[in-house]
PDB file of C-alpha atoms in Angstrom:
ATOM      1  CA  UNK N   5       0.000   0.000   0.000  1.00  0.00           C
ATOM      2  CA  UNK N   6       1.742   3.372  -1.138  1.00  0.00           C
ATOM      3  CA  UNK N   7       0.936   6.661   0.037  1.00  0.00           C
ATOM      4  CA  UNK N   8      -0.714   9.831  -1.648  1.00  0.00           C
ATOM      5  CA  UNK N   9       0.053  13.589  -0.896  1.00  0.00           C
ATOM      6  CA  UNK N  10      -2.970  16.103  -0.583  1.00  0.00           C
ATOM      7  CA  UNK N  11      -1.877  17.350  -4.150  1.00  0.00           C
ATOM      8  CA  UNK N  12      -2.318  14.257  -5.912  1.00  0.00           C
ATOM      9  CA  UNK N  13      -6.128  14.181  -4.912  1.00  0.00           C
ATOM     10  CA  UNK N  14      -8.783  13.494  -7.751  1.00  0.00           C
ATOM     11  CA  UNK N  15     -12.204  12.557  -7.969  1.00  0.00           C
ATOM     12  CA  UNK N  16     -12.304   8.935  -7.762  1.00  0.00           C
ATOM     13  CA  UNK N  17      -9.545   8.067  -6.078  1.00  0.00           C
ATOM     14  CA  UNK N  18      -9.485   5.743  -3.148  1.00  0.00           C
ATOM     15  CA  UNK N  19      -7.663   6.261  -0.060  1.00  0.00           C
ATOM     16  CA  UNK N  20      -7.617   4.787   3.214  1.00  0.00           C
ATOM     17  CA  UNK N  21      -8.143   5.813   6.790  1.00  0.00           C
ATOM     18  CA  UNK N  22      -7.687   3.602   9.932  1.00  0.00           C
ATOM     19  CA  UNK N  23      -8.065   0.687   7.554  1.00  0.00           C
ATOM     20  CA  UNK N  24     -11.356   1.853   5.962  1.00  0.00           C
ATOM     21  CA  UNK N  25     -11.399   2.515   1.982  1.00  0.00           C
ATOM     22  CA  UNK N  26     -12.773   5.783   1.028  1.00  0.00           C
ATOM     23  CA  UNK N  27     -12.905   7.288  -2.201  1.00  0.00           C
ATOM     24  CA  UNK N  28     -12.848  10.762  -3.006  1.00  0.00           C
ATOM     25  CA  UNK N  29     -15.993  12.177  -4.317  1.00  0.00           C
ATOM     26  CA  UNK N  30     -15.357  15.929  -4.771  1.00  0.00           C
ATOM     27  CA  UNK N  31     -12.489  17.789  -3.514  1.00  0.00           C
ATOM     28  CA  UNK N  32     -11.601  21.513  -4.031  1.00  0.00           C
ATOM     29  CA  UNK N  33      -8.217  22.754  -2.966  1.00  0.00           C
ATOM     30  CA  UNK N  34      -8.032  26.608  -0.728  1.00  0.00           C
ATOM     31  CA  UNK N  35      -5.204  28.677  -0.166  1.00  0.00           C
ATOM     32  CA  UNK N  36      -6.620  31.608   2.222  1.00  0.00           C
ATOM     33  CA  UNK N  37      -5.001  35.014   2.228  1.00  0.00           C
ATOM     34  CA  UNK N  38      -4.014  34.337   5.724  1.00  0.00           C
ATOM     35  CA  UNK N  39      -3.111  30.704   7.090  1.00  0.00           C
ATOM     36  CA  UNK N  40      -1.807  27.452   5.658  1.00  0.00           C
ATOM     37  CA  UNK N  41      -3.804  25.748   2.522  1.00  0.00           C
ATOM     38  CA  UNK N  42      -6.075  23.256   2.987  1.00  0.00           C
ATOM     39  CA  UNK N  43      -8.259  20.758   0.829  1.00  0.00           C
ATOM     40  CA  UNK N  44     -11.344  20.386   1.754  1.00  0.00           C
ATOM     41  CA  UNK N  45     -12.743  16.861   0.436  1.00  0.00           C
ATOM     42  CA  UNK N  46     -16.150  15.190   0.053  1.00  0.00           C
ATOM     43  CA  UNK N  47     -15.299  11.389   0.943  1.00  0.00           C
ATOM     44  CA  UNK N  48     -17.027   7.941   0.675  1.00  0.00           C
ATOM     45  CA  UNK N  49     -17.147   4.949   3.122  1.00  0.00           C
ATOM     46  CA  UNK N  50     -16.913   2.207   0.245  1.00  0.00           C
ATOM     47  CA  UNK N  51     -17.924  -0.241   2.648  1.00  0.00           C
ATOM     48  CA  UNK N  52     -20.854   1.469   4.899  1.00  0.00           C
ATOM     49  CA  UNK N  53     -21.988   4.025   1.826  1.00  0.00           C
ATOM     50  CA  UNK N  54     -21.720   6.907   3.761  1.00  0.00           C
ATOM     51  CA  UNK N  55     -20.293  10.415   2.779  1.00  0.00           C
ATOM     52  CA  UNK N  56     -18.961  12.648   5.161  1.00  0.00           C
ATOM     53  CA  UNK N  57     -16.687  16.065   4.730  1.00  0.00           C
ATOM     54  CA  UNK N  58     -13.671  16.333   5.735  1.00  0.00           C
ATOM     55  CA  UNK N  59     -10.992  18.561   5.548  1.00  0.00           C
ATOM     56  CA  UNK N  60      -7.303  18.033   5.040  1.00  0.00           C
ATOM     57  CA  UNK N  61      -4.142  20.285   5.615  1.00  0.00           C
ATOM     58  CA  UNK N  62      -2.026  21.030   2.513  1.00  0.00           C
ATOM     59  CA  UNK N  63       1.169  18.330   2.340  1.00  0.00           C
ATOM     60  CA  UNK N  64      -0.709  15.820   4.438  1.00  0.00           C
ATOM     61  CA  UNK N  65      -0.086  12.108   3.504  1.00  0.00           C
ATOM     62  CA  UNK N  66      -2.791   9.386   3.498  1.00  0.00           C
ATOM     63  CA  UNK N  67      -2.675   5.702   2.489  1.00  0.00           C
ATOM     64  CA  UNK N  68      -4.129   4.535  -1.204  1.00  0.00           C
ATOM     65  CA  UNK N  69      -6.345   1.764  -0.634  1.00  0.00           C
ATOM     66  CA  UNK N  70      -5.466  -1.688  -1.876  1.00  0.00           C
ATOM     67  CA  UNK N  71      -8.698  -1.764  -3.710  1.00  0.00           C
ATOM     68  CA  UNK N  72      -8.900  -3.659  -7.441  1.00  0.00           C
ATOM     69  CA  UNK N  73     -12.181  -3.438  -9.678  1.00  0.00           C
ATOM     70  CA  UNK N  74     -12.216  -7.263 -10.861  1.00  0.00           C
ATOM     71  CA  UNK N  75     -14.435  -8.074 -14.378  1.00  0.00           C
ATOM     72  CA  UNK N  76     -16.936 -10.606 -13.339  1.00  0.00           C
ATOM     73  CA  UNK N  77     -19.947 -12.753 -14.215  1.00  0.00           C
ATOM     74  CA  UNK N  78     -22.860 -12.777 -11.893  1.00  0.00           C
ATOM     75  CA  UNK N  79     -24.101 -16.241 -11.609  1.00  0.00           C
ATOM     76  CA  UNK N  80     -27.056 -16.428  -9.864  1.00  0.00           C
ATOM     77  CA  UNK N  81     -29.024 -15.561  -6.489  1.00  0.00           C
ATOM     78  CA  UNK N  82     -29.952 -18.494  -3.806  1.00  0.00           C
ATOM     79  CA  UNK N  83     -31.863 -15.660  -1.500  1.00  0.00           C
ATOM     80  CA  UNK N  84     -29.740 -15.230   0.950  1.00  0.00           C
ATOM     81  CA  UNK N  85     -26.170 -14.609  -1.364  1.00  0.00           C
ATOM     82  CA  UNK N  86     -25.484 -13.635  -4.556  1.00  0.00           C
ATOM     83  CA  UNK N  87     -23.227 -15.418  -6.686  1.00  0.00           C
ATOM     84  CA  UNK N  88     -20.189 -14.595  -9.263  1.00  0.00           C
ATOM     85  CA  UNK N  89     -17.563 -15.852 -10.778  1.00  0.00           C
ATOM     86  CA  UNK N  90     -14.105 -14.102 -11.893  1.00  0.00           C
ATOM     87  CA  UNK N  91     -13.329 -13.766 -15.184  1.00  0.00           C
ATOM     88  CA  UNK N  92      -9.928 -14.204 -15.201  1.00  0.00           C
ATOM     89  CA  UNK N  93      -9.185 -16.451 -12.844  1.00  0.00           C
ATOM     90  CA  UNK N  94     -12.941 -18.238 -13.014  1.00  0.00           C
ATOM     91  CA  UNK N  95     -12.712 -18.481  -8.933  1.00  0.00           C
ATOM     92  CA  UNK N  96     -16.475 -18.177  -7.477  1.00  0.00           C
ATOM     93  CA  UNK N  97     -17.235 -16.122  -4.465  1.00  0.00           C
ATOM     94  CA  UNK N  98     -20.296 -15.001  -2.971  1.00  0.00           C
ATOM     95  CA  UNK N  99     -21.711 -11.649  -1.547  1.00  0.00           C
ATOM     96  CA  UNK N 100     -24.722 -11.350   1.392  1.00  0.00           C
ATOM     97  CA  UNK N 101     -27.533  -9.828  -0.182  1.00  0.00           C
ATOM     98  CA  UNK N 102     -28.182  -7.053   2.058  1.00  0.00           C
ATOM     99  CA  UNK N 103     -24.544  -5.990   0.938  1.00  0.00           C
ATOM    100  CA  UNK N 104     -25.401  -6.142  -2.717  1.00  0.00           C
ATOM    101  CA  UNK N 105     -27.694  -2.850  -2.642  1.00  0.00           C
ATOM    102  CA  UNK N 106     -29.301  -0.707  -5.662  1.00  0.00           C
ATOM    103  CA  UNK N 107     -27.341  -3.187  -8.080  1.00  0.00           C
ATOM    104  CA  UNK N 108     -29.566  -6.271  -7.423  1.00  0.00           C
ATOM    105  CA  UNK N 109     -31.984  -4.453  -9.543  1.00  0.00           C
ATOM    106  CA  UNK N 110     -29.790  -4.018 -12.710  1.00  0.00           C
ATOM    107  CA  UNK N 111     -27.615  -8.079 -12.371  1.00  0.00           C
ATOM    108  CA  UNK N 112     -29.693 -10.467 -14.370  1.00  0.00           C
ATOM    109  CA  UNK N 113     -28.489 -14.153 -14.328  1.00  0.00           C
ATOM    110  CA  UNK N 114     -25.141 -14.423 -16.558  1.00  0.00           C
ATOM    111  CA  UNK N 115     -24.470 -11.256 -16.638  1.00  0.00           C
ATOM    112  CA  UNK N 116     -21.032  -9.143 -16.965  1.00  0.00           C
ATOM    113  CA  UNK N 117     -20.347  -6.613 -14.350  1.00  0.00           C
ATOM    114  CA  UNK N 118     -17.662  -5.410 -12.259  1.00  0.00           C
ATOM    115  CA  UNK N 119     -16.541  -5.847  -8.633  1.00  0.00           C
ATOM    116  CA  UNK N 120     -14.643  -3.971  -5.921  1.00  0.00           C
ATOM    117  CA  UNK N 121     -12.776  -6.057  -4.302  1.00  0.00           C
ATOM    118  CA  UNK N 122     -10.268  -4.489  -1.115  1.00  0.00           C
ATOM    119  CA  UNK N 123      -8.143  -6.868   0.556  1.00  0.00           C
ATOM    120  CA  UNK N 124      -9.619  -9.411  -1.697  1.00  0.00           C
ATOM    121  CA  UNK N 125     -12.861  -9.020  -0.085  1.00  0.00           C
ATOM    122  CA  UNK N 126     -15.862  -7.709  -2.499  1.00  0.00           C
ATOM    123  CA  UNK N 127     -16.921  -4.690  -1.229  1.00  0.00           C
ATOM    124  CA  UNK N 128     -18.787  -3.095  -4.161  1.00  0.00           C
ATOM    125  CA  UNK N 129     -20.678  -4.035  -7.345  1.00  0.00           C
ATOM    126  CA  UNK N 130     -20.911  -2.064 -10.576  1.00  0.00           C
ATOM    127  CA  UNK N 131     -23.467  -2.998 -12.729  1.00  0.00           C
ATOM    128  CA  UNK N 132     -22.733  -2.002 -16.494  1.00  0.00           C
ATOM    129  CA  UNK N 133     -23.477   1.320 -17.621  1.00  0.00           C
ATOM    130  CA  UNK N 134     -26.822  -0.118 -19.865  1.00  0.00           C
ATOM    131  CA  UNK N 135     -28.747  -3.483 -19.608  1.00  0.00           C
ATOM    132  CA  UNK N 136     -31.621  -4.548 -21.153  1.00  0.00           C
ATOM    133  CA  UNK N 137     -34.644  -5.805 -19.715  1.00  0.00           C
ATOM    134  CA  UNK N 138     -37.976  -7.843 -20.260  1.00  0.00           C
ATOM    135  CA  UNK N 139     -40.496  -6.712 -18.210  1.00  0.00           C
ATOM    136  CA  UNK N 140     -42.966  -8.353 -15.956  1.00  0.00           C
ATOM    137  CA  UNK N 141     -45.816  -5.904 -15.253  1.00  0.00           C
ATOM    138  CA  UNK N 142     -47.308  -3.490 -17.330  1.00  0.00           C
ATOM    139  CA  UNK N 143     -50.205  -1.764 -17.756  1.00  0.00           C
ATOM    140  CA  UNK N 144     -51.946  -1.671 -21.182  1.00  0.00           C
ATOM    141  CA  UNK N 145     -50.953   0.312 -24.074  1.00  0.00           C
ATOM    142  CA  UNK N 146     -52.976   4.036 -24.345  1.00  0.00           C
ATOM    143  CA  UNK N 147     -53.798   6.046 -27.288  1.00  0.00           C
ATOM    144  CA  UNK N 148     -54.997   9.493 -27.132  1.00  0.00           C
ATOM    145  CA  UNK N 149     -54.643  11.999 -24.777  1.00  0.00           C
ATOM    146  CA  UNK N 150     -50.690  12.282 -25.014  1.00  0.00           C
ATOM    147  CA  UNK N 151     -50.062  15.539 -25.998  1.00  0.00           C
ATOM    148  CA  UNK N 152     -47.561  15.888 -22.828  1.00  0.00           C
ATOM    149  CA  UNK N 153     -44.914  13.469 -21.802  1.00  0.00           C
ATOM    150  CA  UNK N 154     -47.097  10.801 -19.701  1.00  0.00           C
ATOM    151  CA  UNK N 155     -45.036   8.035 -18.898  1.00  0.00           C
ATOM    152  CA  UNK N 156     -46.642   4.889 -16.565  1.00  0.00           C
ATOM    153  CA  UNK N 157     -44.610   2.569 -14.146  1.00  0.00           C
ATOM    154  CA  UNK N 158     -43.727  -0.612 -15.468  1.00  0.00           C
ATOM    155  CA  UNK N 159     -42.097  -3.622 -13.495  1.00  0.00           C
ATOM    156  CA  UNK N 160     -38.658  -5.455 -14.917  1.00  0.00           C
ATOM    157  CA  UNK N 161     -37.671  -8.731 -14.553  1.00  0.00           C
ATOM    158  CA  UNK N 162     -35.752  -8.112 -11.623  1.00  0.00           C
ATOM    159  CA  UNK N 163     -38.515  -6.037  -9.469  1.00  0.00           C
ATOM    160  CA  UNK N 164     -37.286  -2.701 -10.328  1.00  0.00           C
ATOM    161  CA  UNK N 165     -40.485  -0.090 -11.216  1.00  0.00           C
ATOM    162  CA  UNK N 166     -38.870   2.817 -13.766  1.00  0.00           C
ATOM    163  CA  UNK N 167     -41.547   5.241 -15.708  1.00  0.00           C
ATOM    164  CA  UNK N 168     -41.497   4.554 -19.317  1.00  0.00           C
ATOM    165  CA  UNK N 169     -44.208   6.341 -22.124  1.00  0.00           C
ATOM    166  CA  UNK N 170     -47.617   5.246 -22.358  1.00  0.00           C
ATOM    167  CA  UNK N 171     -46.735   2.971 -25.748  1.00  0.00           C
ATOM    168  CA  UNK N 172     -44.397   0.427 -24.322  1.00  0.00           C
ATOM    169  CA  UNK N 173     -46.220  -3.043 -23.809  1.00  0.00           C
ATOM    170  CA  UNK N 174     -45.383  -6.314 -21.545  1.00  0.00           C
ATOM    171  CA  UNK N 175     -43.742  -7.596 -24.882  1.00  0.00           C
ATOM    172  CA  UNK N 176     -41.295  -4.466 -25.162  1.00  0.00           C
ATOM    173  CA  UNK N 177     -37.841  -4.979 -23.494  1.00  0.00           C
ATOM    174  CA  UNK N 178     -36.185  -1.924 -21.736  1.00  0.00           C
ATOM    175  CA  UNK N 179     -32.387  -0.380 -22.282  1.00  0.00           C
ATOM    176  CA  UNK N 180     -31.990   1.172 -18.840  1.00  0.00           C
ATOM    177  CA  UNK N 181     -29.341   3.319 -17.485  1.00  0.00           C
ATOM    178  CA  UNK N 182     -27.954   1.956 -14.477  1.00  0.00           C
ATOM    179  CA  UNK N 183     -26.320   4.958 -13.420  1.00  0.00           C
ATOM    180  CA  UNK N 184     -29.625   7.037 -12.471  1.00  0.00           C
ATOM    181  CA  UNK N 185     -32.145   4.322 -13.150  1.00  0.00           C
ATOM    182  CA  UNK N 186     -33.830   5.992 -16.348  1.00  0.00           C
ATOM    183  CA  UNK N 187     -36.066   4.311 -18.988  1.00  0.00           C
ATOM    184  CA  UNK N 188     -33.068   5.037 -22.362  1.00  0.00           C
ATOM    185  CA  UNK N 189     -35.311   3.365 -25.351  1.00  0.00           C
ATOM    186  CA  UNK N 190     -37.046   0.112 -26.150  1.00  0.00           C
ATOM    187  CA  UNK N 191     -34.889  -2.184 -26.980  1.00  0.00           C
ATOM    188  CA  UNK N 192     -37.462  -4.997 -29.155  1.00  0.00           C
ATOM    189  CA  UNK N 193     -39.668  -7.593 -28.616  1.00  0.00           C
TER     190      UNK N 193
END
């Protein structure tokens, strides 16, 4: 594990404190008229979720996390864990499901994704950027009375209810953004 000087700060980056990985959300270095500079940071708890603030003098030194984003495959869900499998090395490890958050909505069965692993523990899963999805529960198609954007909630394979436009049908599949959770386009039949 290295170390990382105030001035190499950067969105994204992950550090760690008393042997917790953070990564660095916003930051904004200030050099007052009077007084030392300082960076004042915007910091999250990779493991708990958590943001705080926090501020750092100019020329301190922190630890970089050992953290590694590994490409992997998610297998499959037994309730209680989820299930994937390393691509590279095709070893299979499991997460608890309550650790697993927002991303159980976008992981369908044999699907790519990434995963943050620190220590060689999984901490985090990114889902990819886009996936496409059947859905489950819809209400019917309606015509007329569209002159505005009205949009309906509709229910995907894997429970999660996004607002899509009044013309998609149970038969449509979905391109979804993971990122924010918005309805992109239909993506067939």
């Amino acid at each position: 594990m290295g170390t990382i000087d105030t001035s190499q700060f950067r969105k994204g980056l992950k550090i760690e404190m008393e042997s917790v990985p953070w990564e660095i959300v916003d930051f904004q270095h200030v050099k007052p008229g009077k007084g030392t500079a300082f960076v004042t940071t915007r910091i999250k708890n990779l493991i708990r979720g958590n943001t705080i603030d926090k501020t750092f003098r100019s020329g301190d030194v922190v630890g970089e996390a050992d953290c590694e984003e590994v490409q992997c495959d998610y297998l499959y869900s037994d309730g209680s864990n989820w299930h994937f499998m390393n691509k590279e090395s095709y070893e299979q490890f499991e997460i608890a499901a309550d650790s697993v958050g927002e991303a159980r909505y976008f992981l369908i069965d044999n699907s790519s994704c990434s995963v943050l692993m620190h220590n060689n523990k999984p901490i985090q899963i990114y889902p990819p950027n886009f996936v496409v999805m059947r859905l489950t529960d819809c209400d019917p198609a309606v015509q007329g009375n569209t002159a505005t954007g009205a949009t309906k909630v509709v229910t995907t394979e894997t429970g999660y209810k996004v607002a899509v436009p009044l013309f998609i049908t149970i038969t449509d599949k979905l391109k979804i953004d993971t990122r924010d959770g918005r309805f992109i386009e239909r993506a067939g039949k």
